[in-house]
Amino acid sequence: MKSRQFIQSLEKGLMILKVFSGSRASLSVTDIAGSCGMNMATAHRYLFTLKELGYLEQEAATRRYRLTPKVLKIGVAALNTMDLKNRLLPHMLETTKTFDVTTQCAILDDTDVVVLDRVRSREVVNWDIGVGSRLPVYCTAMGKAILAFLEDEAQTGLLQRIRFERHTRHTLGTPEELQADLARIRDSGYVFSDQELTMGLRSIAAPVFRNGRVEGAFGISYAVNRANEAGLESALVKQVLQIAAKVSF
Amino acid sequence: MKSRQFIQSLEKGLMILKVFSGSRASLSVTDIAGSCGMNMATAHRYLFTLKELGYLEQEAATRRYRLTPKVLKIGVAALNTMDLKNRLLPHMLETTKTFDVTTQCAILDDTDVVVLDRVRSREVVNWDIGVGSRLPVYCTAMGKAILAFLEDEAQTGLLQRIRFERHTRHTLGTPEELQADLARIRDSGYVFSDQELTMGLRSIAAPVFRNGRVEGAFGISYAVNRANEAGLESALVKQVLQIAAKVSF
DNA sequence: AATGTAATTTCGCAATGCGAAATCATGAGG
DNA sequence: CCTCATGATTTCGCATTGCGAAATTACATT
């Protein structure tokens, strides 16, 4: 039983918006009613309301609904209130320029890291994640950087909720492997991740602190074949640590 | 009087989320109640619900609420369903690499253009807008590119809603000036915008069509001083038009 | 036309959310 | 340490809102 304070109509409305995130672009009343377990009349009322408010639009022909750019407004506000991004951005630009690597910053949300911003290297990679995308903590450099320095209770809770999935042959598969890795990371202060999420891609990351607590992470990614360049990776590690230290407090 | 179908609780909940977008990062119950014109008990119920659902978190000390990264999930889904972005991205990467300019794509939302994605040039500019940010239609190259090719009724309606504000000495100040500019744009097929929004910054943009209707725009920006480089700007115009044509259908 | 499928609206009833007021923190003075 | 003040949270009875079954409408197919 929910608290007396809980407003169910709001939950339903947001549930509908969320369904759009998971599924395809355009959905019909029936689709929504089905996937939310609502009566069709109910689903229709909510869709109608969201349309009125401008968060959804309806194709005239098919009567199907799709998200409008207005929904972005809400999320982007959240992004901009994260000053981690603002503190890091100049360093990201500079690092990308100097080493021609992709730099990014991210924060934790449950068992995912959320990419706040990224500066792309000039080399076009087949792989491209965007601002706001989510990646699993346990197989990303930034994820592990944050995880390693999380408060104990938060960390153990989180570790239990992780559902391990093998993305490449380098992906860690068990909590134990991850624990061991985290211990190593705590020692060295940074993460070196070799193709744990995507084949062909390496990353280096370090945590950023705010008042002594992990706030997020700074990371860089580059193609494996660049490992040949003499001294590159050690320079990158140095760079990552230096920047993470500079913006931490 | 609203339709019988309209669900007020959802409106209130979303209104609260929206207030966070406009104002500062963290808000108290009283703040919300004030700016939404709600009873404090009501505001509290909604904040409580949003917290339960994970869209807000509450600082233990101050009892104030702030947005969580979870709200991003909703908006980002909208971004990813826009295949305009996916179609353009490879060309953006290539263009940025070739000319070392910042490339971007955007769509229209009411009187703003919303930046879907951008690839930064290597030159670090003091100015930096991010994914999801909104810029006024009437003083951006991409905005005018879209506006110029909008259906008549949509265009006239929109023109009336624009509130002109002078950002630089090049900013257009009246509907008439804008109209004249749009006519010129329709002739040439592209927009050349010189420091209309930000001093020191030039942009070139062209509309992208989908089934013959404007879907969004592709644009590039660069520092004014690069206008010296012989042939650069005409090459850029050619590039913009070529790419816009390629991804249109 | 007849049939089927999906969207929309109606309507009476019950649950939900409302606001005034009470209660519970927390902090600032005295 | 107590009091007052301020803000957050909860209670509670009542009116409103939102619910679902069913009716209606809108289209596409046969």
Coordinates of C-alpha atoms (C1' of nucleotides) in Angstrom, one line a residue:
Chain A
M1 CA 0.0 0.0 0.0
K2 CA 1.3 3.4 -1.1
S3 CA 1.5 6.3 1.2
R4 CA -1.6 8.5 1.4
Q5 CA 0.6 11.2 0.0
F6 CA 1.3 9.5 -3.2
I7 CA -0.4 10.8 -6.3
Q8 CA -1.2 8.0 -8.7
S9 CA -2.3 10.1 -11.6
L10 CA 1.2 11.6 -11.8
E11 CA 2.8 8.1 -11.7
K12 CA 0.6 7.0 -14.6
G13 CA 1.4 10.0 -16.7
L14 CA 5.1 9.6 -16.2
M15 CA 4.9 5.9 -16.9
I16 CA 3.5 6.7 -20.3
L17 CA 6.3 9.1 -21.0
K18 CA 8.7 6.5 -20.0
V19 CA 7.2 3.9 -22.3
F20 CA 8.2 6.1 -25.2
S21 CA 11.8 6.0 -24.0
G22 CA 11.9 2.3 -24.1
S23 CA 10.0 1.5 -27.2
R24 CA 9.8 2.9 -30.7
A25 CA 9.1 6.4 -31.7
S26 CA 5.4 6.4 -32.2
L27 CA 2.7 4.5 -30.2
S28 CA -1.0 4.1 -30.4
V29 CA -3.5 4.3 -27.6
T30 CA -3.8 0.5 -27.7
D31 CA 0.0 0.1 -27.4
I32 CA 0.1 2.3 -24.4
A33 CA -2.9 0.7 -22.7
G34 CA -1.3 -2.6 -23.3
S35 CA 2.2 -1.9 -22.0
C36 CA 1.0 0.1 -19.0
G37 CA -1.7 -2.2 -18.1
M38 CA -4.3 0.5 -18.3
N39 CA -7.8 0.6 -19.5
M40 CA -7.9 2.1 -23.0
A41 CA -10.1 5.0 -21.8
T42 CA -7.6 5.8 -19.1
A43 CA -4.6 5.6 -21.5
H44 CA -6.5 7.9 -23.8
R45 CA -7.1 10.5 -21.1
Y46 CA -3.4 10.6 -20.2
L47 CA -2.3 10.8 -23.8
F48 CA -4.8 13.5 -24.4
T49 CA -3.5 15.5 -21.4
L50 CA 0.1 15.1 -22.5
K51 CA -0.8 16.2 -25.9
E52 CA -2.6 19.3 -24.6
L53 CA 0.4 20.1 -22.5
G54 CA 2.6 19.8 -25.6
Y55 CA 4.7 16.9 -24.5
L56 CA 3.3 14.6 -27.1
E57 CA 2.1 15.2 -30.6
Q58 CA -0.3 13.2 -32.6
E59 CA 0.1 12.3 -36.3
A60 CA -3.0 13.3 -38.1
A61 CA -3.2 10.3 -40.3
T62 CA -2.3 7.4 -38.0
R63 CA -3.6 8.9 -34.7
R64 CA -0.3 7.7 -33.1
Y65 CA 1.6 9.7 -30.6
R66 CA 5.2 10.7 -30.4
L67 CA 7.4 12.7 -28.1
T68 CA 8.0 16.4 -28.8
P69 CA 11.2 18.3 -28.2
K70 CA 9.4 19.9 -25.3
V71 CA 10.2 16.9 -23.1
L72 CA 13.9 17.6 -23.6
K73 CA 13.5 20.9 -21.8
I74 CA 13.0 19.1 -18.5
G75 CA 16.0 16.7 -18.8
V76 CA 18.3 19.3 -20.1
A77 CA 17.7 21.5 -17.2
A78 CA 19.0 18.7 -15.0
L79 CA 22.1 18.5 -17.1
N80 CA 22.8 22.2 -16.8
T81 CA 22.4 22.2 -13.1
M82 CA 25.3 19.7 -12.9
D83 CA 28.3 22.0 -12.6
L84 CA 30.6 19.0 -12.8
K85 CA 30.1 19.4 -16.6
N86 CA 31.0 23.0 -16.6
R87 CA 34.1 22.5 -14.5
L88 CA 35.3 19.8 -16.7
L89 CA 34.4 21.0 -20.2
P90 CA 37.5 23.3 -20.8
H91 CA 39.8 20.4 -19.8
M92 CA 37.9 18.1 -22.1
L93 CA 38.3 20.4 -25.0
E94 CA 41.9 20.9 -24.4
T95 CA 42.6 17.2 -23.9
T96 CA 40.8 16.2 -27.1
K97 CA 42.7 18.9 -29.0
T98 CA 46.1 17.8 -27.6
F99 CA 45.7 14.0 -27.9
D100 CA 42.9 13.6 -30.4
V101 CA 40.9 11.3 -28.2
T102 CA 37.3 11.4 -27.2
T103 CA 36.8 12.9 -23.7
Q104 CA 33.7 12.6 -21.6
C105 CA 32.2 13.2 -18.2
A106 CA 29.5 11.2 -16.5
I107 CA 27.7 10.8 -13.2
L108 CA 26.1 7.8 -11.6
D109 CA 22.4 6.9 -11.6
D110 CA 21.6 3.6 -10.1
T111 CA 23.5 1.0 -12.0
D112 CA 24.2 3.2 -15.0
V113 CA 26.5 6.0 -15.7
V114 CA 24.9 8.9 -17.5
V115 CA 27.0 10.8 -20.0
L116 CA 26.8 14.5 -19.3
D117 CA 28.9 15.7 -22.1
R118 CA 31.5 14.5 -24.6
V119 CA 34.0 16.0 -27.0
R120 CA 34.6 13.8 -29.9
S121 CA 38.0 13.0 -31.4
R122 CA 38.6 13.7 -35.0
E123 CA 38.8 10.0 -35.9
V124 CA 35.4 8.9 -36.9
V125 CA 34.5 5.7 -35.0
N126 CA 31.7 3.4 -36.0
W127 CA 30.5 3.7 -32.4
D128 CA 29.0 6.8 -31.1
I129 CA 27.1 7.4 -27.9
G130 CA 25.4 10.7 -27.2
V131 CA 24.8 13.1 -24.4
G132 CA 22.4 11.6 -21.9
S133 CA 23.0 8.0 -22.9
R134 CA 23.4 5.4 -20.2
L135 CA 26.1 2.8 -20.0
P136 CA 26.4 0.0 -17.4
V137 CA 28.7 0.8 -14.5
Y138 CA 30.6 -2.5 -14.3
C139 CA 32.0 -2.4 -17.8
T140 CA 32.9 1.2 -18.4
A141 CA 36.0 3.0 -17.2
M142 CA 34.0 6.0 -15.8
G143 CA 31.5 3.6 -14.1
K144 CA 34.2 1.7 -12.3
A145 CA 36.0 4.9 -11.3
I146 CA 32.9 6.2 -9.6
L147 CA 31.9 2.8 -8.1
A148 CA 35.4 2.3 -6.6
F149 CA 35.2 5.4 -4.6
L150 CA 31.6 5.3 -3.5
E151 CA 30.7 5.1 0.2
D152 CA 30.6 1.5 1.5
E153 CA 26.9 1.1 2.0
A154 CA 26.0 2.7 -1.3
Q155 CA 28.5 0.6 -3.1
T156 CA 27.5 -2.8 -1.6
G157 CA 23.8 -2.0 -2.3
L158 CA 24.6 -1.2 -5.9
L159 CA 26.9 -4.1 -6.5
Q160 CA 24.0 -6.4 -5.6
R161 CA 21.7 -4.8 -8.1
I162 CA 24.1 -5.0 -11.0
R163 CA 23.0 -7.6 -13.6
F164 CA 26.2 -8.7 -15.3
E165 CA 26.0 -9.2 -19.0
R166 CA 28.9 -10.1 -21.2
H167 CA 29.4 -7.5 -23.9
T168 CA 32.9 -8.6 -25.1
R169 CA 35.3 -11.2 -24.1
H170 CA 36.9 -8.7 -21.7
T171 CA 33.7 -7.9 -19.8
L172 CA 33.8 -8.8 -16.1
G173 CA 31.3 -11.4 -15.3
T174 CA 30.9 -11.7 -11.6
P175 CA 30.7 -9.4 -8.5
E176 CA 33.9 -11.0 -7.3
E177 CA 35.9 -10.0 -10.3
L178 CA 34.5 -6.5 -10.1
Q179 CA 35.3 -6.2 -6.4
A180 CA 38.9 -7.2 -7.1
D181 CA 39.1 -4.7 -9.9
L182 CA 37.7 -2.0 -7.7
A183 CA 40.3 -2.6 -5.0
R184 CA 43.0 -2.2 -7.6
I185 CA 41.4 1.0 -8.8
R186 CA 41.3 2.4 -5.3
D187 CA 45.0 1.8 -5.1
S188 CA 46.0 3.4 -8.3
G189 CA 43.4 6.1 -8.4
Y190 CA 42.4 5.6 -12.0
V191 CA 40.8 3.0 -14.3
F192 CA 42.3 1.5 -17.4
S193 CA 39.6 -0.4 -19.3
D194 CA 40.4 -2.5 -22.3
Q195 CA 37.5 -3.3 -24.6
E196 CA 35.1 -4.2 -21.8
L197 CA 32.1 -2.7 -23.4
T198 CA 33.0 -2.5 -27.1
M199 CA 35.7 -4.3 -29.0
G200 CA 38.3 -2.0 -30.4
L201 CA 37.9 0.7 -27.8
R202 CA 40.0 1.5 -24.7
S203 CA 39.2 4.0 -22.0
I204 CA 40.9 5.6 -19.1
A205 CA 39.0 7.4 -16.3
A206 CA 39.3 8.8 -12.9
P207 CA 36.8 9.9 -10.3
V208 CA 36.0 13.6 -9.6
F209 CA 35.3 14.5 -6.0
R210 CA 33.2 17.3 -4.4
N211 CA 33.6 17.9 -0.7
G212 CA 35.4 14.6 -0.5
R213 CA 32.6 12.6 -2.1
V214 CA 32.6 11.1 -5.6
E215 CA 30.6 13.4 -7.8
G216 CA 31.2 11.8 -11.2
A217 CA 34.1 10.8 -13.5
F218 CA 36.2 12.1 -16.2
G219 CA 37.2 9.7 -19.0
I220 CA 38.8 9.4 -22.3
S221 CA 38.4 6.8 -25.0
Y222 CA 40.4 5.9 -28.1
A223 CA 40.8 3.1 -30.6
V224 CA 43.0 0.1 -29.4
N225 CA 45.4 0.5 -32.3
R226 CA 46.6 3.7 -30.9
A227 CA 48.2 1.7 -28.1
N228 CA 51.1 1.5 -30.4
E229 CA 52.0 5.1 -30.2
A230 CA 54.9 5.3 -27.8
G231 CA 54.1 6.9 -24.5
L232 CA 50.6 7.8 -25.4
E233 CA 48.8 5.7 -22.8
S234 CA 51.0 6.8 -20.0
A235 CA 50.6 10.4 -21.0
L236 CA 46.8 9.9 -21.0
V237 CA 46.8 8.4 -17.6
K238 CA 48.8 11.4 -16.3
Q239 CA 46.4 13.8 -18.0
V240 CA 43.3 12.1 -16.6
L241 CA 44.7 12.1 -13.1
Q242 CA 45.8 15.6 -13.3
I243 CA 42.5 17.0 -14.6
A244 CA 40.4 14.9 -12.2
A245 CA 42.5 16.3 -9.3
K246 CA 42.2 19.8 -10.6
V247 CA 38.4 19.9 -10.7
S248 CA 38.0 17.9 -7.5
F249 CA 37.5 19.6 -4.1
Chain B
M1 CA -13.2 25.2 -18.9
K2 CA -10.9 22.3 -19.7
S3 CA -12.1 19.2 -21.4
R4 CA -13.5 16.5 -19.2
Q5 CA -10.6 14.3 -20.5
F6 CA -7.9 16.5 -19.1
I7 CA -6.1 15.1 -16.0
Q8 CA -5.1 18.0 -13.8
S9 CA -2.9 16.0 -11.5
L10 CA -0.6 15.3 -14.3
E11 CA -0.5 18.9 -15.3
K12 CA 0.5 19.9 -11.8
G13 CA 3.2 17.3 -11.5
L14 CA 4.8 18.3 -14.8
M15 CA 4.5 22.0 -13.9
I16 CA 6.6 21.3 -10.9
L17 CA 9.3 19.5 -13.0
K18 CA 9.2 22.5 -15.3
V19 CA 9.8 25.0 -12.6
F20 CA 13.1 23.3 -11.9
S21 CA 14.1 23.9 -15.5
G22 CA 13.6 27.6 -15.2
S23 CA 14.9 28.3 -11.8
R24 CA 17.8 27.3 -9.7
A25 CA 19.0 23.8 -9.0
S26 CA 17.4 23.2 -5.6
L27 CA 14.0 24.3 -4.5
S28 CA 12.0 24.0 -1.2
V29 CA 8.4 23.1 -0.8
T30 CA 7.6 26.7 -0.2
D31 CA 9.4 27.8 -3.3
I32 CA 7.4 25.4 -5.4
A33 CA 4.1 26.2 -3.7
G34 CA 4.8 29.8 -4.4
S35 CA 5.8 29.6 -8.0
C36 CA 3.1 27.1 -9.0
G37 CA 0.3 28.8 -7.0
M38 CA -0.4 25.7 -5.0
N39 CA -1.3 25.1 -1.5
M40 CA 1.8 23.9 0.4
A41 CA 0.2 20.6 1.3
T42 CA -0.5 20.0 -2.4
A43 CA 3.0 21.0 -3.5
H44 CA 4.4 18.6 -0.9
R45 CA 2.3 15.7 -2.1
Y46 CA 3.6 16.2 -5.6
L47 CA 7.2 16.6 -4.6
F48 CA 6.8 13.5 -2.4
T49 CA 5.5 11.5 -5.4
L50 CA 8.2 12.7 -7.7
K51 CA 10.8 11.7 -5.1
E52 CA 9.2 8.3 -4.7
L53 CA 9.3 7.8 -8.5
G54 CA 13.0 8.8 -8.5
Y55 CA 12.7 12.0 -10.5
L56 CA 13.7 14.2 -7.6
E57 CA 16.0 13.7 -4.7
Q58 CA 15.9 15.5 -1.4
E59 CA 19.0 16.9 0.4
A60 CA 18.8 15.5 3.9
A61 CA 20.0 18.7 5.5
T62 CA 18.1 21.4 3.8
R63 CA 15.0 19.4 2.8
R64 CA 15.3 20.9 -0.6
Y65 CA 14.6 19.0 -3.8
R66 CA 16.7 18.7 -7.0
L67 CA 16.3 16.9 -10.3
T68 CA 17.9 13.5 -10.7
P69 CA 19.5 12.2 -13.8
K70 CA 16.5 10.0 -14.2
V71 CA 14.6 12.9 -15.8
L72 CA 17.1 12.8 -18.6
K73 CA 16.0 9.4 -19.6
I74 CA 12.7 10.8 -20.9
G75 CA 14.1 13.6 -22.9
V76 CA 17.0 11.7 -24.4
A77 CA 14.6 9.1 -25.8
A78 CA 13.0 11.9 -27.7
L79 CA 16.4 12.9 -29.1
N80 CA 17.2 9.4 -30.2
T81 CA 14.0 8.9 -32.0
M82 CA 14.9 11.8 -34.2
D83 CA 16.6 10.1 -37.0
L84 CA 17.5 13.4 -38.5
K85 CA 20.4 13.4 -36.1
N86 CA 21.5 9.9 -37.1
R87 CA 21.3 10.7 -40.8
L88 CA 23.4 13.9 -40.3
L89 CA 26.0 12.8 -37.8
P90 CA 28.4 11.2 -40.2
H91 CA 28.4 14.3 -42.4
M92 CA 28.8 16.5 -39.3
L93 CA 31.9 14.5 -38.2
E94 CA 33.3 14.7 -41.7
T95 CA 32.7 18.4 -42.1
T96 CA 34.2 19.3 -38.8
K97 CA 37.2 17.2 -39.6
T98 CA 37.7 18.7 -43.0
F99 CA 37.1 22.4 -42.2
D100 CA 37.7 22.5 -38.5
V101 CA 34.3 24.2 -37.9
T102 CA 31.6 23.4 -35.4
T103 CA 28.7 21.6 -37.0
Q104 CA 25.3 21.1 -35.6
C105 CA 21.7 20.0 -36.3
A106 CA 18.5 21.3 -34.9
I107 CA 14.8 21.1 -35.1
L108 CA 12.1 23.6 -34.4
D109 CA 10.0 23.8 -31.3
D110 CA 7.7 26.7 -31.1
T111 CA 9.8 29.8 -31.4
D112 CA 13.1 28.1 -30.5
V113 CA 15.4 25.7 -32.3
V114 CA 16.5 22.8 -30.2
V115 CA 20.1 21.6 -30.8
L116 CA 20.0 17.8 -31.4
D117 CA 23.7 17.3 -31.7
R118 CA 26.9 19.1 -32.4
V119 CA 30.4 18.3 -33.2
R120 CA 32.9 20.9 -31.9
S121 CA 35.7 22.3 -33.9
R122 CA 39.2 22.1 -32.3
E123 CA 39.4 25.8 -31.7
V124 CA 38.1 26.5 -28.2
V125 CA 35.6 29.2 -28.2
N126 CA 34.4 31.0 -25.1
W127 CA 31.0 30.3 -26.2
D128 CA 29.6 26.8 -25.9
I129 CA 26.0 25.6 -26.1
G130 CA 25.2 22.0 -25.5
V131 CA 22.9 19.3 -26.8
G132 CA 19.3 20.1 -26.0
S133 CA 19.8 23.8 -25.7
R134 CA 17.4 26.2 -27.2
L135 CA 18.1 29.2 -29.3
P136 CA 15.7 31.8 -30.7
V137 CA 14.6 31.1 -34.3
Y138 CA 14.9 34.6 -35.6
C139 CA 18.6 35.1 -34.9
T140 CA 20.2 31.8 -35.7
A141 CA 21.1 30.5 -39.1
M142 CA 19.4 27.1 -38.4
G143 CA 16.3 28.8 -37.1
K144 CA 15.9 31.0 -40.1
A145 CA 16.6 28.1 -42.4
I146 CA 13.7 26.1 -41.0
L147 CA 11.4 29.1 -40.7
A148 CA 11.9 30.1 -44.3
F149 CA 10.7 26.8 -45.6
L150 CA 7.8 26.2 -43.2
E151 CA 4.3 25.9 -44.5
D152 CA 2.6 29.2 -44.7
E153 CA 0.1 29.0 -41.9
A154 CA 2.6 27.5 -39.5
Q155 CA 5.0 30.3 -40.4
T156 CA 2.7 33.2 -40.0
G157 CA 1.5 31.9 -36.7
L158 CA 5.0 31.5 -35.5
L159 CA 6.2 34.9 -36.7
Q160 CA 3.5 36.6 -34.6
R161 CA 4.6 34.7 -31.5
I162 CA 8.3 35.7 -31.8
R163 CA 9.4 38.2 -29.2
F164 CA 12.3 40.1 -30.8
E165 CA 15.2 40.8 -28.5
R166 CA 18.4 42.5 -29.6
H167 CA 21.4 40.3 -28.9
T168 CA 24.0 42.0 -30.9
R169 CA 24.0 45.0 -33.3
H170 CA 23.3 42.5 -36.2
T171 CA 20.2 41.0 -34.7
L172 CA 17.1 41.5 -36.7
G173 CA 14.6 43.6 -34.7
T174 CA 11.2 43.4 -36.5
P175 CA 9.0 40.9 -38.2
E176 CA 9.4 42.9 -41.5
E177 CA 13.2 42.6 -41.5
L178 CA 12.8 38.9 -40.8
Q179 CA 10.3 38.4 -43.5
A180 CA 12.6 40.1 -46.0
D181 CA 15.4 37.9 -44.9
L182 CA 13.3 34.8 -45.2
A183 CA 12.4 35.7 -48.7
R184 CA 16.1 36.0 -49.6
I185 CA 16.7 32.6 -47.9
R186 CA 14.0 30.9 -49.9
D187 CA 15.7 32.1 -53.1
S188 CA 19.2 31.1 -52.2
G189 CA 18.3 27.9 -50.3
Y190 CA 20.7 28.6 -47.5
V191 CA 21.3 31.1 -44.6
F192 CA 24.4 33.1 -44.0
S193 CA 24.2 34.6 -40.5
D194 CA 26.8 37.1 -39.3
Q195 CA 27.0 37.6 -35.6
E196 CA 23.2 37.8 -35.1
L197 CA 23.2 36.0 -31.8
T198 CA 26.8 36.2 -30.6
M199 CA 29.5 38.7 -31.6
G200 CA 32.4 37.0 -33.2
L201 CA 30.5 34.1 -34.5
R202 CA 29.3 33.4 -38.0
S203 CA 27.0 30.5 -39.1
I204 CA 25.8 29.0 -42.3
A205 CA 22.8 26.7 -42.4
A206 CA 20.4 25.0 -44.7
P207 CA 17.1 23.2 -44.2
V208 CA 16.7 19.4 -44.3
F209 CA 13.5 18.0 -45.7
R210 CA 11.5 14.8 -45.1
N211 CA 8.8 13.9 -47.6
G212 CA 9.0 17.5 -48.9
R213 CA 8.5 19.1 -45.5
V214 CA 11.1 20.9 -43.4
E215 CA 12.3 18.5 -40.7
G216 CA 15.2 20.5 -39.3
A217 CA 18.4 22.2 -40.3
F218 CA 22.1 21.5 -40.6
G219 CA 24.4 24.3 -39.7
I220 CA 28.1 25.2 -39.2
S221 CA 29.6 27.9 -37.1
Y222 CA 33.0 29.4 -37.0
A223 CA 34.8 32.5 -35.7
V224 CA 34.5 35.7 -37.8
N225 CA 38.2 36.0 -38.2
R226 CA 38.2 32.9 -40.3
A227 CA 36.4 34.9 -43.0
N228 CA 39.9 35.9 -44.1
E229 CA 40.8 32.4 -45.3
A230 CA 40.4 32.6 -49.0
G231 CA 37.5 30.5 -50.4
L232 CA 36.6 29.1 -47.0
E233 CA 33.1 30.6 -46.8
S234 CA 32.1 29.7 -50.3
A235 CA 33.4 26.2 -49.8
L236 CA 31.3 26.0 -46.6
V237 CA 28.2 27.1 -48.3
K238 CA 28.7 24.5 -50.9
Q239 CA 29.3 21.9 -48.3
V240 CA 26.2 22.8 -46.3
L241 CA 24.0 22.7 -49.4
Q242 CA 25.4 19.5 -50.5
I243 CA 24.9 17.7 -47.2
A244 CA 21.4 19.1 -46.7
A245 CA 20.4 17.9 -50.1
K246 CA 22.0 14.5 -49.5
V247 CA 20.0 13.8 -46.3
S248 CA 16.8 15.3 -47.5
F249 CA 14.0 13.3 -49.1
Chain C
dA1 C1' -23.7 -2.1 -47.3
dA2 C1' -21.7 -5.0 -43.8
dT3 C1' -18.1 -6.1 -40.9
dG4 C1' -14.1 -5.5 -38.1
dT5 C1' -10.8 -2.8 -35.7
dA6 C1' -9.2 1.1 -33.2
dA7 C1' -10.1 5.7 -31.2
dT8 C1' -13.0 8.6 -28.6
dT9 C1' -16.7 10.0 -25.5
dT10 C1' -20.4 9.4 -22.0
dC11 C1' -21.9 8.8 -17.4
dG12 C1' -22.8 7.4 -12.8
dC13 C1' -20.0 5.9 -8.9
dA14 C1' -16.1 5.4 -5.9
dA15 C1' -11.7 6.6 -5.1
dT16 C1' -8.6 10.3 -5.1
dG17 C1' -6.6 14.4 -4.2
dC18 C1' -7.8 18.9 -1.9
dG19 C1' -7.1 22.6 1.8
dA20 C1' -7.5 24.0 6.6
dA21 C1' -5.6 23.1 10.4
dA22 C1' -2.9 20.2 13.5
dT23 C1' 1.5 18.3 14.4
dC24 C1' 6.2 17.8 14.0
dA25 C1' 11.0 19.4 13.3
dT26 C1' 14.8 22.7 13.5
dG27 C1' 17.0 26.7 14.5
dA28 C1' 17.5 31.4 16.6
dG29 C1' 17.2 34.4 20.4
dG30 C1' 16.8 35.3 25.0
Chain D
dC1 C1' 17.3 25.5 28.7
dC2 C1' 13.1 27.3 27.1
dT3 C1' 10.4 29.9 23.8
dC4 C1' 9.1 31.6 19.6
dA5 C1' 9.3 31.4 14.6
dT6 C1' 9.7 29.2 10.4
dG7 C1' 9.1 25.6 7.4
dA8 C1' 7.9 20.7 6.5
dT9 C1' 4.8 17.0 7.1
dT10 C1' 0.6 14.7 8.2
dT11 C1' -4.4 14.3 9.3
dC12 C1' -9.1 14.2 8.1
dG13 C1' -13.7 15.0 6.2
dC14 C1' -15.6 16.4 1.9
dA15 C1' -15.9 17.7 -3.0
dT16 C1' -13.8 16.7 -7.1
dT17 C1' -11.6 14.0 -10.1
dG18 C1' -10.6 10.2 -12.6
dC19 C1' -12.2 5.4 -13.3
dG20 C1' -14.1 1.6 -16.4
dA21 C1' -18.0 -0.4 -18.9
dA22 C1' -20.4 0.5 -22.5
dA23 C1' -21.9 3.4 -26.2
dT24 C1' -20.5 6.0 -30.1
dT25 C1' -17.7 7.4 -33.8
dA26 C1' -14.3 6.9 -37.4
dC27 C1' -12.1 4.2 -40.9
dA28 C1' -10.5 0.6 -43.4
dT29 C1' -11.7 -4.0 -45.5
dT30 C1' -14.5 -7.3 -47.4

